mmCIF file of C-alpha atoms in Angstrom:
data_model
loop_
_atom_site.group_PDB
_atom_site.id
_atom_site.type_symbol
_atom_site.label_atom_id
_atom_site.label_comp_id
_atom_site.label_asym_id
_atom_site.label_seq_id
_atom_site.Cartn_x
_atom_site.Cartn_y
_atom_site.Cartn_z
ATOM 1 C CA MET A 1 18.475 1.023 10.524
ATOM 2 C CA ASN A 2 21.614 1.998 8.714
ATOM 3 C CA THR A 3 20.935 2.746 5.048
ATOM 4 C CA ALA A 4 24.013 0.689 4.179
ATOM 5 C CA ASP A 5 21.892 -2.348 5.060
ATOM 6 C CA TYR A 6 19.375 -1.519 2.329
ATOM 7 C CA LEU A 7 19.377 -3.497 -0.902
ATOM 8 C CA ARG A 8 19.372 -0.244 -2.894
ATOM 9 C CA PRO A 9 20.064 2.630 -0.457
ATOM 10 C CA VAL A 10 19.850 5.585 -2.855
ATOM 11 C CA PHE A 11 16.704 4.260 -4.517
ATOM 12 C CA THR A 12 15.108 3.588 -1.124
ATOM 13 C CA GLN A 13 15.800 7.154 0.015
ATOM 14 C CA ARG A 14 14.316 8.551 -3.207
ATOM 15 C CA ILE A 15 11.154 6.509 -2.748
ATOM 16 C CA VAL A 16 10.851 7.600 0.902
ATOM 17 C CA LYS A 17 11.158 11.221 -0.210
ATOM 18 C CA ARG A 18 8.323 10.721 -2.718
ATOM 19 C CA LEU A 19 6.158 9.040 -0.073
ATOM 20 C CA LYS A 20 6.780 11.918 2.333
ATOM 21 C CA ALA A 21 5.414 14.197 -0.387
ATOM 22 C CA GLY A 22 2.198 12.115 -0.351
ATOM 23 C CA GLU A 23 2.783 10.495 -3.720
ATOM 24 C CA VAL A 24 1.419 7.200 -4.963
ATOM 25 C CA VAL A 25 4.065 4.950 -6.500
ATOM 26 C CA ASN A 26 3.611 1.874 -8.692
ATOM 27 C CA LEU A 27 6.657 -0.289 -8.073
ATOM 28 C CA VAL A 28 6.883 -2.719 -10.996
ATOM 29 C CA GLY A 29 8.953 -5.891 -11.163
ATOM 30 C CA ASP A 30 8.882 -9.637 -11.505
ATOM 31 C CA ASP A 31 9.355 -11.948 -8.542
ATOM 32 C CA HIS A 32 12.856 -11.916 -7.045
ATOM 33 C CA GLN A 33 13.663 -8.437 -8.393
ATOM 34 C CA GLY A 34 13.750 -6.722 -4.991
ATOM 35 C CA ALA A 35 10.282 -5.162 -4.627
ATOM 36 C CA SER A 36 9.503 -6.995 -1.383
ATOM 37 C CA ARG A 37 12.928 -6.122 -0.008
ATOM 38 C CA LEU A 38 12.481 -2.441 -0.893
ATOM 39 C CA LEU A 39 9.157 -2.376 0.963
ATOM 40 C CA GLU A 40 10.778 -4.068 3.966
ATOM 41 C CA ASP A 41 13.649 -1.550 3.890
ATOM 42 C CA ILE A 42 11.153 1.316 3.942
ATOM 43 C CA GLN A 43 9.252 -0.316 6.805
ATOM 44 C CA ASN A 44 12.466 -0.887 8.750
ATOM 45 C CA GLU A 45 13.577 2.698 8.291
ATOM 46 C CA GLN A 46 10.639 3.931 10.381
ATOM 47 C CA PRO A 47 11.005 7.589 9.372
ATOM 48 C CA GLU A 48 10.464 9.849 12.373
ATOM 49 C CA GLY A 49 6.817 10.697 12.964
ATOM 50 C CA ILE A 50 5.586 8.430 10.165
ATOM 51 C CA ALA A 51 3.566 5.256 10.636
ATOM 52 C CA VAL A 52 4.555 2.607 8.092
ATOM 53 C CA ILE A 53 2.118 -0.167 7.201
ATOM 54 C CA LEU A 54 3.341 -3.035 5.027
ATOM 55 C CA VAL A 55 0.619 -5.392 3.868
ATOM 56 C CA ASP A 56 1.162 -8.366 1.577
ATOM 57 C CA MET A 57 -1.978 -8.635 -0.522
ATOM 58 C CA GLU A 58 -1.087 -12.237 -1.363
ATOM 59 C CA VAL A 59 -2.076 -13.090 2.208
ATOM 60 C CA PHE A 60 -5.401 -11.264 1.896
ATOM 61 C CA LYS A 61 -6.264 -11.892 -1.768
ATOM 62 C CA ASP A 62 -9.230 -14.096 -0.857
ATOM 63 C CA SER A 63 -10.591 -12.142 2.089
ATOM 64 C CA TYR A 64 -11.508 -8.478 2.131
ATOM 65 C CA VAL A 65 -12.803 -8.931 5.697
ATOM 66 C CA ASN A 66 -9.438 -10.258 6.899
ATOM 67 C CA PHE A 67 -7.683 -7.403 5.114
ATOM 68 C CA LEU A 68 -9.927 -4.874 6.872
ATOM 69 C CA GLN A 69 -9.289 -6.522 10.237
ATOM 70 C CA ALA A 70 -5.529 -6.435 9.669
ATOM 71 C CA MET A 71 -5.726 -2.742 8.765
ATOM 72 C CA ALA A 72 -7.794 -2.064 11.892
ATOM 73 C CA ASP A 73 -5.314 -4.010 14.033
ATOM 74 C CA VAL A 74 -2.487 -1.863 12.691
ATOM 75 C CA MET A 75 -4.218 1.197 14.122
ATOM 76 C CA GLY A 76 -3.846 -0.480 17.522
ATOM 77 C CA VAL A 77 -7.095 0.724 19.003
ATOM 78 C CA GLY A 78 -9.319 -2.335 18.683
ATOM 79 C CA LEU A 79 -11.112 -0.650 15.817
ATOM 80 C CA GLN A 80 -13.983 -2.451 14.122
ATOM 81 C CA ILE A 81 -14.365 -1.341 10.520
ATOM 82 C CA GLY A 82 -16.689 -2.433 7.748
ATOM 83 C CA SER A 83 -15.022 -0.733 4.797
ATOM 84 C CA PHE A 84 -11.733 0.748 3.730
ATOM 85 C CA SER A 85 -13.289 4.219 3.812
ATOM 86 C CA GLU A 86 -13.991 3.727 7.532
ATOM 87 C CA TRP A 87 -10.318 2.880 7.992
ATOM 88 C CA LEU A 88 -9.372 6.063 6.126
ATOM 89 C CA GLU A 89 -11.580 8.084 8.469
ATOM 90 C CA ALA A 90 -9.763 6.544 11.442
ATOM 91 C CA VAL A 91 -6.429 7.441 9.836
ATOM 92 C CA LYS A 92 -7.574 11.033 9.362
ATOM 93 C CA LEU A 93 -8.616 11.244 13.026
ATOM 94 C CA HIS A 94 -5.348 9.662 14.143
ATOM 95 C CA GLY A 95 -3.399 12.350 12.298
ATOM 96 C CA GLY A 96 0.279 12.189 11.451
ATOM 97 C CA GLN A 97 1.810 10.916 8.270
ATOM 98 C CA LEU A 98 1.344 7.372 7.008
ATOM 99 C CA PHE A 99 3.044 5.193 4.411
ATOM 100 C CA LEU A 100 0.833 2.397 3.050
ATOM 101 C CA LEU A 101 2.986 -0.241 1.340
ATOM 102 C CA MET A 102 0.950 -2.827 -0.556
ATOM 103 C CA ASN A 103 2.931 -5.774 -1.909
ATOM 104 C CA HIS A 104 1.438 -8.021 -4.619
ATOM 105 C CA TYR A 105 -1.297 -5.446 -5.229
ATOM 106 C CA ASP A 106 -2.090 -6.821 -8.678
ATOM 107 C CA LEU A 107 -3.336 -10.084 -7.127
ATOM 108 C CA ILE A 108 -6.540 -8.395 -5.970
ATOM 109 C CA LEU A 109 -7.432 -6.519 -9.151
ATOM 110 C CA ASN A 110 -9.615 -9.076 -10.903
ATOM 111 C CA ILE A 111 -11.105 -11.065 -8.073
ATOM 112 C CA GLU A 112 -14.538 -10.889 -6.524
ATOM 113 C CA ALA A 113 -13.292 -11.020 -2.927
ATOM 114 C CA TYR A 114 -12.829 -7.223 -3.000
ATOM 115 C CA PRO A 115 -15.825 -5.013 -3.673
ATOM 116 C CA PRO A 116 -15.460 -2.541 -6.567
ATOM 117 C CA ASP A 117 -15.889 0.331 -4.085
ATOM 118 C CA PHE A 118 -12.627 -0.687 -2.408
ATOM 119 C CA PHE A 119 -10.573 0.599 -5.330
ATOM 120 C CA THR A 120 -12.438 3.897 -5.376
ATOM 121 C CA GLU A 121 -11.920 4.200 -1.615
ATOM 122 C CA LEU A 122 -8.242 3.326 -1.983
ATOM 123 C CA ASN A 123 -7.893 6.131 -4.517
ATOM 124 C CA GLU A 124 -9.153 8.538 -1.859
ATOM 125 C CA THR A 125 -5.650 8.244 -0.412
ATOM 126 C CA LEU A 126 -4.623 10.473 -3.332
ATOM 127 C CA LEU A 127 -6.637 13.264 -1.737
ATOM 128 C CA ILE A 128 -5.151 12.866 1.720
ATOM 129 C CA ALA A 129 -1.882 14.754 1.883
ATOM 130 C CA ASN A 130 -0.465 12.792 4.805
ATOM 131 C CA ILE A 131 -0.664 9.370 3.111
ATOM 132 C CA GLY A 132 2.008 8.061 0.761
ATOM 133 C CA ARG A 133 1.277 4.753 -0.949
ATOM 134 C CA ILE A 134 3.244 2.136 -2.882
ATOM 135 C CA CYS A 135 1.544 -0.630 -4.792
ATOM 136 C CA ALA A 136 4.021 -3.287 -5.913
ATOM 137 C CA THR A 137 2.870 -5.098 -9.046
ATOM 138 C CA LYS A 138 4.255 -7.324 -11.796
ATOM 139 C CA ILE A 139 2.813 -5.112 -14.531
ATOM 140 C CA PRO A 140 2.551 -1.323 -14.725
ATOM 141 C CA ILE A 141 -0.872 -0.025 -13.766
ATOM 142 C CA ASP A 142 -2.458 3.379 -13.428
ATOM 143 C CA LEU A 143 -3.112 3.598 -9.707
ATOM 144 C CA LYS A 144 -5.716 6.291 -10.267
ATOM 145 C CA ILE A 145 -8.054 4.054 -12.265
ATOM 146 C CA THR A 146 -11.307 3.283 -10.495
ATOM 147 C CA ASP A 147 -12.881 1.312 -13.354
ATOM 148 C CA LEU A 148 -11.756 -2.280 -12.951
ATOM 149 C CA ASP A 149 -12.948 -3.096 -16.457
ATOM 150 C CA ALA A 150 -9.729 -1.424 -17.592
ATOM 151 C CA PHE A 151 -7.804 -4.376 -16.104
ATOM 152 C CA VAL A 152 -9.881 -7.102 -17.698
ATOM 153 C CA SER A 153 -8.384 -8.457 -20.903
#
């Protein structure tokens, strides 16, 4: 895709550069501010040698099982997984670099559909150099927090 087609080409390229470095980014903005479009632009870029996974957590906010199945399907190997950590192990075995783009991430923070271990497992992506992650939210959050009580007001 031509970067001229991006909503914000320079910003998109800067974010891609950070993801290539294995960073975790909290993209903050209200609805209709361009977060979804930025994630789509990154997905459409398909940087060479990098798998890009865009998942809208609004679709999976009520079902951890469906989220896991969608993540397994993305791997394209008919994988059956019971936890996000199992998915991470499959990613490690698969090798190569990966961008995990999670839209509407804040929708799953205070619900019981996702086990508390999920957030700890998700933070393991910080330790895997070949995974860059964006979590798009409406409010700023510390993506390294594993204690969900910090989000409860």
